[in-house]
PDB file of C-alpha atoms in Angstrom:
ATOM      1  CA  MET Y   1     184.047  37.829 261.350  1.00  0.00           C
ATOM      2  CA  GLN Y   2     185.008  34.506 259.624  1.00  0.00           C
ATOM      3  CA  LEU Y   3     188.691  32.370 260.484  1.00  0.00           C
ATOM      4  CA  VAL Y   4     188.951  28.855 259.105  1.00  0.00           C
ATOM      5  CA  VAL Y   5     190.092  26.783 262.030  1.00  0.00           C
ATOM      6  CA  ALA Y   6     190.761  23.206 260.544  1.00  0.00           C
ATOM      7  CA  ARG Y   7     190.112  21.268 257.570  1.00  0.00           C
ATOM      8  CA  ILE Y   8     188.561  17.656 257.866  1.00  0.00           C
ATOM      9  CA  GLY Y   9     190.864  14.946 256.886  1.00  0.00           C
ATOM     10  CA  ARG Y  10     189.982  11.105 255.939  1.00  0.00           C
ATOM     11  CA  ALA Y  11     187.589   9.210 258.121  1.00  0.00           C
ATOM     12  CA  HIS Y  12     188.705   7.487 261.310  1.00  0.00           C
ATOM     13  CA  GLY Y  13     187.027   4.187 262.082  1.00  0.00           C
ATOM     14  CA  ILE Y  14     183.296   3.520 261.002  1.00  0.00           C
ATOM     15  CA  LYS Y  15     181.574   5.427 263.499  1.00  0.00           C
ATOM     16  CA  GLY Y  16     181.491   8.723 261.862  1.00  0.00           C
ATOM     17  CA  GLU Y  17     185.030  10.400 263.011  1.00  0.00           C
ATOM     18  CA  VAL Y  18     187.510  12.392 261.064  1.00  0.00           C
ATOM     19  CA  THR Y  19     190.884  13.358 261.226  1.00  0.00           C
ATOM     20  CA  VAL Y  20     191.163  17.223 261.333  1.00  0.00           C
ATOM     21  CA  GLU Y  21     193.847  19.134 260.015  1.00  0.00           C
ATOM     22  CA  VAL Y  22     194.325  22.214 262.557  1.00  0.00           C
ATOM     23  CA  ARG Y  23     194.220  25.789 261.486  1.00  0.00           C
ATOM     24  CA  THR Y  24     194.266  27.243 264.666  1.00  0.00           C
ATOM     25  CA  ASP Y  25     196.332  28.159 268.019  1.00  0.00           C
ATOM     26  CA  GLU Y  26     193.452  27.374 269.902  1.00  0.00           C
ATOM     27  CA  PRO Y  27     191.581  24.185 268.890  1.00  0.00           C
ATOM     28  CA  GLU Y  28     189.786  23.476 273.092  1.00  0.00           C
ATOM     29  CA  LEU Y  29     188.431  26.766 272.225  1.00  0.00           C
ATOM     30  CA  ARG Y  30     187.468  26.779 268.446  1.00  0.00           C
ATOM     31  CA  LEU Y  31     186.863  22.941 268.360  1.00  0.00           C
ATOM     32  CA  ALA Y  32     185.233  21.966 271.443  1.00  0.00           C
ATOM     33  CA  PRO Y  33     182.098  19.760 271.312  1.00  0.00           C
ATOM     34  CA  GLY Y  34     179.034  21.721 271.003  1.00  0.00           C
ATOM     35  CA  ALA Y  35     180.871  24.604 268.492  1.00  0.00           C
ATOM     36  CA  VAL Y  36     178.871  25.170 265.531  1.00  0.00           C
ATOM     37  CA  LEU Y  37     181.379  26.083 262.256  1.00  0.00           C
ATOM     38  CA  LEU Y  38     180.236  26.725 258.955  1.00  0.00           C
ATOM     39  CA  THR Y  39     181.733  25.360 256.128  1.00  0.00           C
ATOM     40  CA  ASP Y  40     182.986  25.929 252.927  1.00  0.00           C
ATOM     41  CA  PRO Y  41     181.649  24.513 250.545  1.00  0.00           C
ATOM     42  CA  ALA Y  42     178.438  25.438 252.837  1.00  0.00           C
ATOM     43  CA  SER Y  43     176.226  23.122 251.157  1.00  0.00           C
ATOM     44  CA  THR Y  44     178.049  20.722 253.900  1.00  0.00           C
ATOM     45  CA  GLY Y  45     177.293  22.637 256.804  1.00  0.00           C
ATOM     46  CA  PRO Y  46     177.368  23.739 259.360  1.00  0.00           C
ATOM     47  CA  LEU Y  47     178.295  21.298 261.109  1.00  0.00           C
ATOM     48  CA  THR Y  48     178.472  21.071 265.226  1.00  0.00           C
ATOM     49  CA  ILE Y  49     180.911  19.313 266.752  1.00  0.00           C
ATOM     50  CA  GLU Y  50     179.404  16.340 268.822  1.00  0.00           C
ATOM     51  CA  THR Y  51     183.007  14.438 270.495  1.00  0.00           C
ATOM     52  CA  GLY Y  52     186.443  15.253 270.083  1.00  0.00           C
ATOM     53  CA  ARG Y  53     189.506  13.330 271.173  1.00  0.00           C
ATOM     54  CA  VAL Y  54     193.354  13.006 270.341  1.00  0.00           C
ATOM     55  CA  HIS Y  55     194.430   9.716 269.217  1.00  0.00           C
ATOM     56  CA  SER Y  56     197.944   8.996 267.490  1.00  0.00           C
ATOM     57  CA  GLY Y  57     199.164  12.485 268.086  1.00  0.00           C
ATOM     58  CA  ARG Y  58     195.926  13.452 265.585  1.00  0.00           C
ATOM     59  CA  LEU Y  59     192.494  15.654 266.512  1.00  0.00           C
ATOM     60  CA  LEU Y  60     189.452  13.302 265.506  1.00  0.00           C
ATOM     61  CA  LEU Y  61     186.082  14.786 265.755  1.00  0.00           C
ATOM     62  CA  ARG Y  62     182.723  13.564 265.546  1.00  0.00           C
ATOM     63  CA  PHE Y  63     180.194  15.689 264.127  1.00  0.00           C
ATOM     64  CA  GLU Y  64     176.669  15.335 265.123  1.00  0.00           C
ATOM     65  CA  GLY Y  65     173.898  13.774 262.540  1.00  0.00           C
ATOM     66  CA  VAL Y  66     177.395  12.220 261.303  1.00  0.00           C
ATOM     67  CA  THR Y  67     177.052   8.409 262.111  1.00  0.00           C
ATOM     68  CA  ASP Y  68     179.190   6.311 259.618  1.00  0.00           C
ATOM     69  CA  ARG Y  69     182.479   5.607 257.551  1.00  0.00           C
ATOM     70  CA  ASN Y  70     180.613   6.972 254.366  1.00  0.00           C
ATOM     71  CA  ALA Y  71     179.153  10.237 255.741  1.00  0.00           C
ATOM     72  CA  ALA Y  72     182.201  11.239 257.265  1.00  0.00           C
ATOM     73  CA  GLU Y  73     184.537  10.382 254.331  1.00  0.00           C
ATOM     74  CA  ALA Y  74     181.870  12.691 252.640  1.00  0.00           C
ATOM     75  CA  LEU Y  75     183.079  15.536 254.571  1.00  0.00           C
ATOM     76  CA  ARG Y  76     186.483  14.815 253.374  1.00  0.00           C
ATOM     77  CA  ASN Y  77     188.379  17.973 252.708  1.00  0.00           C
ATOM     78  CA  THR Y  78     185.759  20.797 253.869  1.00  0.00           C
ATOM     79  CA  LEU Y  79     187.330  23.093 255.705  1.00  0.00           C
ATOM     80  CA  LEU Y  80     185.459  24.598 259.243  1.00  0.00           C
ATOM     81  CA  ILE Y  81     184.988  28.281 259.834  1.00  0.00           C
ATOM     82  CA  ALA Y  82     184.519  29.808 263.247  1.00  0.00           C
ATOM     83  CA  GLU Y  83     182.352  33.284 263.710  1.00  0.00           C
ATOM     84  CA  VAL Y  84     185.206  35.560 265.655  1.00  0.00           C
ATOM     85  CA  ASP Y  85     184.244  38.906 267.360  1.00  0.00           C
ATOM     86  CA  PRO Y  86     186.882  40.964 264.824  1.00  0.00           C
ATOM     87  CA  GLU Y  87     187.673  42.621 268.167  1.00  0.00           C
ATOM     88  CA  GLU Y  88     188.783  39.364 270.008  1.00  0.00           C
ATOM     89  CA  LEU Y  89     192.826  39.154 270.820  1.00  0.00           C
ATOM     90  CA  PRO Y  90     194.766  36.191 271.642  1.00  0.00           C
ATOM     91  CA  GLU Y  91     195.791  35.692 275.072  1.00  0.00           C
ATOM     92  CA  ASP Y  92     199.402  35.891 275.064  1.00  0.00           C
ATOM     93  CA  GLU Y  93     200.774  39.400 273.809  1.00  0.00           C
ATOM     94  CA  ASP Y  94     203.122  37.633 270.929  1.00  0.00           C
ATOM     95  CA  GLU Y  95     200.346  35.687 269.013  1.00  0.00           C
ATOM     96  CA  TYR Y  96     198.567  37.104 266.609  1.00  0.00           C
ATOM     97  CA  TYR Y  97     195.626  36.061 264.319  1.00  0.00           C
ATOM     98  CA  ASP Y  98     196.052  35.900 260.525  1.00  0.00           C
ATOM     99  CA  HIS Y  99     193.495  38.660 259.669  1.00  0.00           C
ATOM    100  CA  GLN Y 100     196.085  40.661 262.427  1.00  0.00           C
ATOM    101  CA  LEU Y 101     198.852  40.184 260.498  1.00  0.00           C
ATOM    102  CA  ILE Y 102     197.154  40.199 256.699  1.00  0.00           C
ATOM    103  CA  ASP Y 103     197.811  43.648 254.971  1.00  0.00           C
ATOM    104  CA  LEU Y 104     201.041  44.515 257.024  1.00  0.00           C
ATOM    105  CA  ASP Y 105     203.728  46.592 255.103  1.00  0.00           C
ATOM    106  CA  VAL Y 106     207.226  44.551 255.861  1.00  0.00           C
ATOM    107  CA  VAL Y 107     210.063  46.745 255.967  1.00  0.00           C
ATOM    108  CA  THR Y 108     212.998  46.075 257.461  1.00  0.00           C
ATOM    109  CA  LYS Y 109     215.085  47.965 260.166  1.00  0.00           C
ATOM    110  CA  ASP Y 110     216.143  50.161 258.094  1.00  0.00           C
ATOM    111  CA  GLY Y 111     212.960  51.599 257.223  1.00  0.00           C
ATOM    112  CA  VAL Y 112     213.776  49.757 253.253  1.00  0.00           C
ATOM    113  CA  ALA Y 113     210.108  48.449 252.279  1.00  0.00           C
ATOM    114  CA  VAL Y 114     209.961  45.036 251.075  1.00  0.00           C
ATOM    115  CA  GLY Y 115     206.508  44.318 250.782  1.00  0.00           C
ATOM    116  CA  ARG Y 116     202.996  43.574 251.960  1.00  0.00           C
ATOM    117  CA  ILE Y 117     201.741  40.343 253.742  1.00  0.00           C
ATOM    118  CA  THR Y 118     199.569  38.687 251.886  1.00  0.00           C
ATOM    119  CA  GLU Y 119     198.802  35.234 253.398  1.00  0.00           C
ATOM    120  CA  ILE Y 120     199.815  33.235 256.500  1.00  0.00           C
ATOM    121  CA  SER Y 121     201.133  29.675 255.430  1.00  0.00           C
ATOM    122  CA  HIS Y 122     201.200  27.259 258.146  1.00  0.00           C
ATOM    123  CA  LEU Y 123     203.755  24.396 258.316  1.00  0.00           C
ATOM    124  CA  PRO Y 124     204.783  21.745 260.845  1.00  0.00           C
ATOM    125  CA  SER Y 125     207.803  23.410 262.005  1.00  0.00           C
ATOM    126  CA  GLN Y 126     207.045  27.382 261.627  1.00  0.00           C
ATOM    127  CA  ASP Y 127     204.344  30.138 259.956  1.00  0.00           C
ATOM    128  CA  LEU Y 128     205.961  31.685 256.947  1.00  0.00           C
ATOM    129  CA  PHE Y 129     204.714  35.152 255.948  1.00  0.00           C
ATOM    130  CA  ILE Y 130     203.979  35.070 252.405  1.00  0.00           C
ATOM    131  CA  VAL Y 131     204.977  38.765 250.942  1.00  0.00           C
ATOM    132  CA  GLU Y 132     203.755  40.008 247.804  1.00  0.00           C
ATOM    133  CA  ARG Y 133     206.825  42.788 246.631  1.00  0.00           C
ATOM    134  CA  PRO Y 134     206.323  45.818 245.094  1.00  0.00           C
ATOM    135  CA  ASP Y 135     207.342  43.986 241.566  1.00  0.00           C
ATOM    136  CA  GLY Y 136     204.339  41.692 242.161  1.00  0.00           C
ATOM    137  CA  SER Y 137     206.735  38.668 243.149  1.00  0.00           C
ATOM    138  CA  GLU Y 138     206.432  36.868 246.475  1.00  0.00           C
ATOM    139  CA  VAL Y 139     208.816  35.924 249.154  1.00  0.00           C
ATOM    140  CA  MET Y 140     208.649  33.744 252.118  1.00  0.00           C
ATOM    141  CA  ILE Y 141     209.792  35.038 255.208  1.00  0.00           C
ATOM    142  CA  PRO Y 142     209.607  32.400 258.307  1.00  0.00           C
ATOM    143  CA  PHE Y 143     207.531  34.192 261.223  1.00  0.00           C
ATOM    144  CA  VAL Y 144     210.123  33.573 263.812  1.00  0.00           C
ATOM    145  CA  GLU Y 145     211.825  36.201 266.220  1.00  0.00           C
ATOM    146  CA  ALA Y 146     215.265  36.108 264.739  1.00  0.00           C
ATOM    147  CA  ILE Y 147     214.068  37.793 261.358  1.00  0.00           C
ATOM    148  CA  VAL Y 148     210.583  38.892 262.771  1.00  0.00           C
ATOM    149  CA  THR Y 149     211.916  41.561 265.000  1.00  0.00           C
ATOM    150  CA  GLU Y 150     208.632  43.537 265.719  1.00  0.00           C
ATOM    151  CA  ILE Y 151     204.843  43.174 264.976  1.00  0.00           C
ATOM    152  CA  ASP Y 152     203.179  46.976 265.203  1.00  0.00           C
ATOM    153  CA  LEU Y 153     199.266  46.850 264.609  1.00  0.00           C
ATOM    154  CA  GLU Y 154     198.807  50.590 264.975  1.00  0.00           C
ATOM    155  CA  GLU Y 155     201.463  51.773 262.620  1.00  0.00           C
ATOM    156  CA  GLN Y 156     200.036  48.192 260.253  1.00  0.00           C
ATOM    157  CA  LYS Y 157     203.872  47.244 259.872  1.00  0.00           C
ATOM    158  CA  ALA Y 158     206.154  44.146 260.368  1.00  0.00           C
ATOM    159  CA  VAL Y 159     209.617  44.966 261.181  1.00  0.00           C
ATOM    160  CA  ILE Y 160     211.733  42.090 259.760  1.00  0.00           C
ATOM    161  CA  THR Y 161     216.007  41.135 260.008  1.00  0.00           C
ATOM    162  CA  PRO Y 162     216.354  39.578 257.146  1.00  0.00           C
ATOM    163  CA  PRO Y 163     219.815  37.132 256.932  1.00  0.00           C
ATOM    164  CA  PRO Y 164     221.371  38.109 253.636  1.00  0.00           C
ATOM    165  CA  GLY Y 165     219.447  35.905 251.007  1.00  0.00           C
ATOM    166  CA  LEU Y 166     215.874  36.351 251.687  1.00  0.00           C
ATOM    167  CA  ILE Y 167     215.051  39.141 250.186  1.00  0.00           C
ATOM    168  CA  ASP Y 168     217.803  39.485 247.989  1.00  0.00           C
ATOM    169  CA  ASP Y 169     220.439  37.879 246.091  1.00  0.00           C
ATOM    170  CA  ALA Y 170     223.360  38.316 248.090  1.00  0.00           C
ATOM    171  CA  ALA Y 171     223.387  35.205 249.959  1.00  0.00           C
ATOM    172  CA  GLU Y 172     226.799  34.095 251.823  1.00  0.00           C
ATOM    173  CA  ILE Y 173     228.237  30.992 250.612  1.00  0.00           C
ATOM    174  CA  ALA Y 174     230.223  29.155 253.757  1.00  0.00           C
ATOM    175  CA  SER Y 175     231.979  26.147 252.903  1.00  0.00           C
ATOM    176  CA  ALA Y 176     233.374  23.441 255.551  1.00  0.00           C
ATOM    177  CA  ARG Y 177     236.135  23.047 253.361  1.00  0.00           C
ATOM    178  CA  GLU Y 178     239.074  25.082 253.038  1.00  0.00           C
ATOM    179  CA  ASP Y 179     239.694  26.191 249.432  1.00  0.00           C
ATOM    180  CA  SER Y 180     242.439  24.100 247.671  1.00  0.00           C
ATOM    181  CA  PRO Y 181     245.682  25.511 245.853  1.00  0.00           C
TER     182      PRO Y 181
END
């Protein structure tokens, strides 16, 4: 199975390094020196990681055969794809790979169907489930313990306890001001 593990950003310096937007919880495993990664577009790869280092909070990689800034800049926006055994599971039991979550049915704790997970959006602060509702509309559900209370891979479902207004129009409006006469 193929998983997108990073997206190449801009060139860094003049010796062929690039910044990468990491899209895996296991960069030390997936983006280690010696790793051979497929690419999208396929014509730019496969790429073999020669070196990696963290600089100012960003991961910098250099690939074999990419020796200058121009060659590095030509890789910009390329997706890096790792070949992963579909049976492989994350080390932590509360972690999941995206492919395990895609297509799970989303239901409330009362058993009300909300929809089906079609995408996982990885944001800096948290991950979001993009859920397609039965009517074709989409709703975004933060993948946080307070809202997503259970992931049941055997039953192929995610159980949520949504706050008012997350999946319906029943939002509670709170105000710090008292009503004035």
